[in-house]
Amino acid sequence: LPSAAALLAAGERALAGRDPVAATTAFRQAAYLDPANPIAHLQLGLALEAQGRPAPATRAFRAARNALRRMAAGSADPRLLGYRVEALVQLIDGKLARSGR
């Protein structure tokens, strides 16, 4: 069974290769294996958005936001891949605001 990190990498390769369906599968599996990982949920939302699936994308963005709420501001959690919590919150809140949800 691949790790969440390996699945995130596979999803990123799929997105780079313009295969959002394969990316969605990988990111969904990563989010399942590591539900506290906001990046997995964020990437899932972005892949779903790329497929024109706004409702499930919004659910994934909400899951990412909830995972971030459980992290401390300024967290150096390795799952954030170097992103600051505050920057991710802004990105996700922007996505949620545009979805109207």
mmCIF file of C-alpha atoms in Angstrom:
data_model
loop_
_atom_site.group_PDB
_atom_site.id
_atom_site.type_symbol
_atom_site.label_atom_id
_atom_site.label_comp_id
_atom_site.label_asym_id
_atom_site.label_seq_id
_atom_site.Cartn_x
_atom_site.Cartn_y
_atom_site.Cartn_z
ATOM 1 C CA LEU A 1 0.000 0.000 0.000
ATOM 2 C CA PRO A 2 1.533 3.350 -0.999
ATOM 3 C CA SER A 3 2.029 6.063 1.597
ATOM 4 C CA ALA A 4 0.074 9.321 1.592
ATOM 5 C CA ALA A 5 3.272 11.113 0.515
ATOM 6 C CA ALA A 6 3.730 8.743 -2.440
ATOM 7 C CA LEU A 7 0.095 9.244 -3.439
ATOM 8 C CA LEU A 8 0.473 13.033 -3.239
ATOM 9 C CA ALA A 9 3.512 12.805 -5.518
ATOM 10 C CA ALA A 10 1.595 10.574 -7.946
ATOM 11 C CA GLY A 11 -1.303 13.031 -7.956
ATOM 12 C CA GLU A 12 1.027 15.935 -8.642
ATOM 13 C CA ARG A 13 2.592 14.031 -11.559
ATOM 14 C CA ALA A 14 -0.885 13.297 -12.917
ATOM 15 C CA LEU A 15 -1.895 16.955 -12.676
ATOM 16 C CA ALA A 16 1.335 18.017 -14.377
ATOM 17 C CA GLY A 17 0.517 15.492 -17.112
ATOM 18 C CA ARG A 18 -2.945 17.034 -17.461
ATOM 19 C CA ASP A 19 -4.751 13.969 -16.100
ATOM 20 C CA PRO A 20 -7.076 15.359 -13.409
ATOM 21 C CA VAL A 21 -8.992 12.075 -13.149
ATOM 22 C CA ALA A 22 -5.863 10.126 -12.149
ATOM 23 C CA ALA A 23 -4.851 13.025 -9.897
ATOM 24 C CA THR A 24 -8.246 12.947 -8.188
ATOM 25 C CA THR A 25 -7.882 9.234 -7.505
ATOM 26 C CA ALA A 26 -4.408 9.661 -6.010
ATOM 27 C CA PHE A 27 -5.336 12.705 -3.921
ATOM 28 C CA ARG A 28 -8.531 11.050 -2.663
ATOM 29 C CA GLN A 29 -6.506 8.036 -1.515
ATOM 30 C CA ALA A 30 -3.933 10.312 0.145
ATOM 31 C CA ALA A 31 -6.700 12.191 1.977
ATOM 32 C CA TYR A 32 -8.189 8.880 3.104
ATOM 33 C CA LEU A 33 -4.839 7.644 4.445
ATOM 34 C CA ASP A 34 -3.984 10.967 6.117
ATOM 35 C CA PRO A 35 -7.241 12.835 6.787
ATOM 36 C CA ALA A 36 -5.431 15.463 8.888
ATOM 37 C CA ASN A 37 -3.299 16.481 5.878
ATOM 38 C CA PRO A 38 -4.684 19.755 4.494
ATOM 39 C CA ILE A 39 -2.526 19.539 1.355
ATOM 40 C CA ALA A 40 -4.141 16.229 0.351
ATOM 41 C CA HIS A 41 -7.609 17.779 0.620
ATOM 42 C CA LEU A 42 -6.517 20.999 -1.104
ATOM 43 C CA GLN A 43 -4.967 19.116 -4.017
ATOM 44 C CA LEU A 44 -8.076 16.927 -4.249
ATOM 45 C CA GLY A 45 -10.193 20.071 -4.473
ATOM 46 C CA LEU A 46 -7.972 21.524 -7.181
ATOM 47 C CA ALA A 47 -8.117 18.298 -9.205
ATOM 48 C CA LEU A 48 -11.908 18.157 -8.883
ATOM 49 C CA GLU A 49 -12.124 21.817 -9.851
ATOM 50 C CA ALA A 50 -10.025 21.062 -12.960
ATOM 51 C CA GLN A 51 -12.648 18.466 -13.916
ATOM 52 C CA GLY A 52 -15.462 20.997 -13.578
ATOM 53 C CA ARG A 53 -16.868 19.348 -10.453
ATOM 54 C CA PRO A 54 -17.543 22.309 -8.133
ATOM 55 C CA ALA A 55 -19.628 20.589 -5.432
ATOM 56 C CA PRO A 56 -17.094 17.865 -4.549
ATOM 57 C CA ALA A 57 -14.270 20.407 -4.951
ATOM 58 C CA THR A 58 -15.968 22.626 -2.362
ATOM 59 C CA ARG A 59 -16.269 19.670 0.028
ATOM 60 C CA ALA A 60 -12.549 18.964 -0.393
ATOM 61 C CA PHE A 61 -11.673 22.633 0.196
ATOM 62 C CA ARG A 62 -13.791 22.601 3.368
ATOM 63 C CA ALA A 63 -11.996 19.457 4.554
ATOM 64 C CA ALA A 64 -8.663 21.213 3.893
ATOM 65 C CA ARG A 65 -9.836 24.253 5.863
ATOM 66 C CA ASN A 66 -10.953 22.064 8.769
ATOM 67 C CA ALA A 67 -7.607 20.249 8.800
ATOM 68 C CA LEU A 68 -5.841 23.624 8.892
ATOM 69 C CA ARG A 69 -7.994 24.781 11.811
ATOM 70 C CA ARG A 70 -6.595 21.910 13.822
ATOM 71 C CA MET A 71 -3.028 23.127 13.191
ATOM 72 C CA ALA A 72 -1.371 25.942 15.077
ATOM 73 C CA ALA A 73 -0.686 29.185 13.224
ATOM 74 C CA GLY A 74 2.892 29.260 11.993
ATOM 75 C CA SER A 75 3.038 25.477 12.168
ATOM 76 C CA ALA A 76 6.089 23.861 10.614
ATOM 77 C CA ASP A 77 4.169 20.629 10.017
ATOM 78 C CA PRO A 78 5.976 18.739 7.238
ATOM 79 C CA ARG A 79 2.619 17.912 5.639
ATOM 80 C CA LEU A 80 2.324 21.590 4.660
ATOM 81 C CA LEU A 81 5.232 21.209 2.204
ATOM 82 C CA GLY A 82 6.723 24.530 3.243
ATOM 83 C CA TYR A 83 3.511 26.539 2.964
ATOM 84 C CA ARG A 84 2.491 28.767 5.858
ATOM 85 C CA VAL A 85 -0.865 27.998 7.479
ATOM 86 C CA GLU A 86 -1.973 31.591 6.932
ATOM 87 C CA ALA A 87 -1.234 31.440 3.186
ATOM 88 C CA LEU A 88 -3.164 28.206 2.809
ATOM 89 C CA VAL A 89 -6.102 29.615 4.781
ATOM 90 C CA GLN A 90 -6.236 32.594 2.402
ATOM 91 C CA LEU A 91 -6.110 30.359 -0.669
ATOM 92 C CA ILE A 92 -8.809 28.005 0.608
ATOM 93 C CA ASP A 93 -11.043 30.790 1.896
ATOM 94 C CA GLY A 94 -10.804 32.392 -1.556
ATOM 95 C CA LYS A 95 -11.866 29.144 -3.211
ATOM 96 C CA LEU A 96 -14.780 28.759 -0.795
ATOM 97 C CA ALA A 97 -15.857 32.373 -1.272
ATOM 98 C CA ARG A 98 -15.940 31.933 -5.044
ATOM 99 C CA SER A 99 -18.027 28.784 -4.694
ATOM 100 C CA GLY A 100 -20.530 30.723 -2.579
ATOM 101 C CA ARG A 101 -20.483 28.054 0.110
#
